[in-house]
mmCIF file of C-alpha atoms in Angstrom:
data_model
loop_
_atom_site.group_PDB
_atom_site.id
_atom_site.type_symbol
_atom_site.label_atom_id
_atom_site.label_comp_id
_atom_site.label_asym_id
_atom_site.label_seq_id
_atom_site.Cartn_x
_atom_site.Cartn_y
_atom_site.Cartn_z
ATOM 1 C CA MET A 12 61.088 123.095 74.974
ATOM 2 C CA THR A 13 57.583 123.660 76.221
ATOM 3 C CA GLU A 14 56.538 126.986 77.745
ATOM 4 C CA SER A 15 56.991 125.603 81.278
ATOM 5 C CA THR A 16 60.579 124.609 80.545
ATOM 6 C CA GLN A 17 61.830 127.789 78.857
ATOM 7 C CA LYS A 18 65.325 128.676 80.055
ATOM 8 C CA SER A 19 67.429 131.822 80.037
ATOM 9 C CA LEU A 20 71.138 132.478 80.292
ATOM 10 C CA ILE A 21 71.949 135.428 82.544
ATOM 11 C CA VAL A 22 75.267 137.081 81.713
ATOM 12 C CA TYR A 23 76.682 139.442 84.343
ATOM 13 C CA ILE A 24 79.954 141.300 83.637
ATOM 14 C CA CYS A 25 81.680 143.213 86.422
ATOM 15 C CA ASN A 26 85.002 144.466 87.718
ATOM 16 C CA HIS A 27 87.263 141.684 88.960
ATOM 17 C CA GLY A 28 86.370 140.326 92.390
ATOM 18 C CA PHE A 29 82.641 141.075 92.472
ATOM 19 C CA ALA A 30 81.174 138.034 90.691
ATOM 20 C CA TYR A 31 81.415 135.828 93.797
ATOM 21 C CA GLU A 32 79.379 138.338 95.813
ATOM 22 C CA ALA A 33 76.901 138.711 92.947
ATOM 23 C CA MET A 34 76.496 134.917 92.888
ATOM 24 C CA LYS A 35 75.686 134.970 96.613
ATOM 25 C CA GLU A 36 72.877 137.443 95.902
ATOM 26 C CA ALA A 37 71.594 135.266 93.058
ATOM 27 C CA ARG A 38 71.621 132.196 95.329
ATOM 28 C CA ARG A 39 69.683 134.093 97.995
ATOM 29 C CA ALA A 40 67.127 134.871 95.268
ATOM 30 C CA GLY A 41 66.841 131.206 94.240
ATOM 31 C CA ALA A 42 69.607 130.466 91.715
ATOM 32 C CA ARG A 43 71.017 126.957 91.972
ATOM 33 C CA GLY A 44 74.487 127.885 90.810
ATOM 34 C CA GLY A 45 76.532 129.587 88.168
ATOM 35 C CA THR A 46 79.895 129.696 86.451
ATOM 36 C CA ILE A 47 82.419 132.478 86.952
ATOM 37 C CA LEU A 48 84.936 133.252 84.232
ATOM 38 C CA HIS A 49 87.849 135.623 84.698
ATOM 39 C CA GLY A 50 88.791 137.751 81.742
ATOM 40 C CA ARG A 51 90.615 140.783 80.549
ATOM 41 C CA SER A 52 89.188 143.652 78.553
ATOM 42 C CA SER A 53 90.604 144.291 75.112
ATOM 43 C CA ILE A 54 91.420 147.890 76.123
ATOM 44 C CA SER A 55 95.161 148.442 75.686
ATOM 45 C CA GLN A 56 95.721 150.893 78.543
ATOM 46 C CA GLU A 57 95.591 149.913 82.213
ATOM 47 C CA LYS A 58 92.600 152.219 82.697
ATOM 48 C CA SER A 59 90.698 154.073 80.071
ATOM 49 C CA LYS A 60 87.751 156.453 80.080
ATOM 50 C CA PHE A 61 84.681 155.846 77.951
ATOM 51 C CA PHE A 62 81.862 158.398 78.205
ATOM 52 C CA GLY A 63 83.282 159.477 81.575
ATOM 53 C CA ILE A 64 83.346 155.934 82.988
ATOM 54 C CA THR A 65 86.693 154.439 83.993
ATOM 55 C CA ILE A 66 87.111 151.025 82.365
ATOM 56 C CA HIS A 67 89.214 148.534 84.336
ATOM 57 C CA PRO A 68 90.776 145.752 82.247
ATOM 58 C CA GLU A 69 90.263 142.847 84.696
ATOM 59 C CA LYS A 70 86.689 141.550 84.460
ATOM 60 C CA ASP A 71 84.628 138.711 85.861
ATOM 61 C CA VAL A 72 81.761 137.124 83.951
ATOM 62 C CA LEU A 73 79.030 135.268 85.822
ATOM 63 C CA LEU A 74 76.861 132.870 83.796
ATOM 64 C CA ILE A 75 73.617 131.496 85.232
ATOM 65 C CA VAL A 76 71.172 129.229 83.389
ATOM 66 C CA CYS A 77 67.742 129.530 84.981
ATOM 67 C CA LYS A 78 64.058 128.998 84.347
ATOM 68 C CA GLU A 79 62.510 131.870 82.422
ATOM 69 C CA ASP A 80 60.245 132.741 85.352
ATOM 70 C CA GLN A 81 63.318 133.258 87.597
ATOM 71 C CA ARG A 82 65.207 135.491 85.163
ATOM 72 C CA GLU A 83 63.951 138.911 86.247
ATOM 73 C CA ILE A 84 64.132 138.016 89.957
ATOM 74 C CA LEU A 85 67.770 136.911 89.667
ATOM 75 C CA MET A 86 68.851 139.827 87.482
ATOM 76 C CA THR A 87 67.254 142.297 89.897
ATOM 77 C CA ALA A 88 68.871 140.631 92.929
ATOM 78 C CA ILE A 89 72.307 140.916 91.306
ATOM 79 C CA THR A 90 72.017 144.442 89.943
ATOM 80 C CA ASP A 91 70.340 145.917 93.032
ATOM 81 C CA HIS A 92 73.587 145.241 94.920
ATOM 82 C CA TYR A 93 76.236 145.069 92.186
ATOM 83 C CA GLY A 94 74.888 147.074 89.251
ATOM 84 C CA ILE A 95 76.458 149.806 87.143
ATOM 85 C CA ALA A 96 76.131 152.417 89.940
ATOM 86 C CA SER A 97 78.106 150.244 92.396
ATOM 87 C CA GLU A 98 81.853 149.733 92.698
ATOM 88 C CA ALA A 99 81.364 146.493 90.730
ATOM 89 C CA LYS A 100 80.187 148.495 87.680
ATOM 90 C CA GLY A 101 78.139 145.436 86.779
ATOM 91 C CA LEU A 102 76.249 145.003 83.522
ATOM 92 C CA CYS A 103 73.632 142.293 83.186
ATOM 93 C CA PHE A 104 71.685 140.903 80.248
ATOM 94 C CA SER A 105 69.965 137.657 79.350
ATOM 95 C CA LEU A 106 69.622 135.405 76.340
ATOM 96 C CA LYS A 107 67.012 132.774 75.593
ATOM 97 C CA VAL A 108 68.325 129.210 75.716
ATOM 98 C CA SER A 109 66.956 127.056 72.904
ATOM 99 C CA ASP A 110 68.019 123.767 74.487
ATOM 100 C CA ALA A 111 69.812 122.587 77.619
ATOM 101 C CA ILE A 112 70.955 119.145 78.742
ATOM 102 C CA GLY A 113 72.336 118.146 82.125
ATOM 103 C CA PHE A 114 70.890 120.965 84.237
ATOM 104 C CA SER A 115 68.778 120.445 87.342
ATOM 105 C CA PHE A 116 66.310 123.169 88.214
ATOM 106 C CA ASP A 117 64.918 121.648 91.410
ATOM 107 C CA PRO A 118 64.877 124.216 94.226
ATOM 108 C CA LEU A 119 67.717 124.299 96.749
ATOM 109 C CA PRO A 120 67.320 125.330 100.370
ATOM 110 C CA PRO A 121 67.899 129.108 100.708
ATOM 111 C CA LEU A 122 71.345 130.392 101.670
ATOM 112 C CA GLU A 123 71.602 131.841 105.124
ATOM 113 C CA SER A 124 72.731 135.454 105.368
#
């Protein structure tokens, strides 16, 4: 990939039910779309405490492939509303994508509020 086509994968993990709202924020910030996966934590108890934080077993994972120059904008849009300090308890990180086939990165019209 050339510098102008560098891509990133944004991974956002949150309590169950918040990924759809996080995706709305990402779309408002320019994301074309994403994939939401529903999962379950490997913690054996229904709720557990880790460093004073209650860990809920039901999780959502939002995956967004974006242009590198959109990465920080999208991550900020998501975590400003649904970050670790919110009820979503969302964590967000990104990974560089070495190659991608079948994605369109043409802009979409903005979502209305």
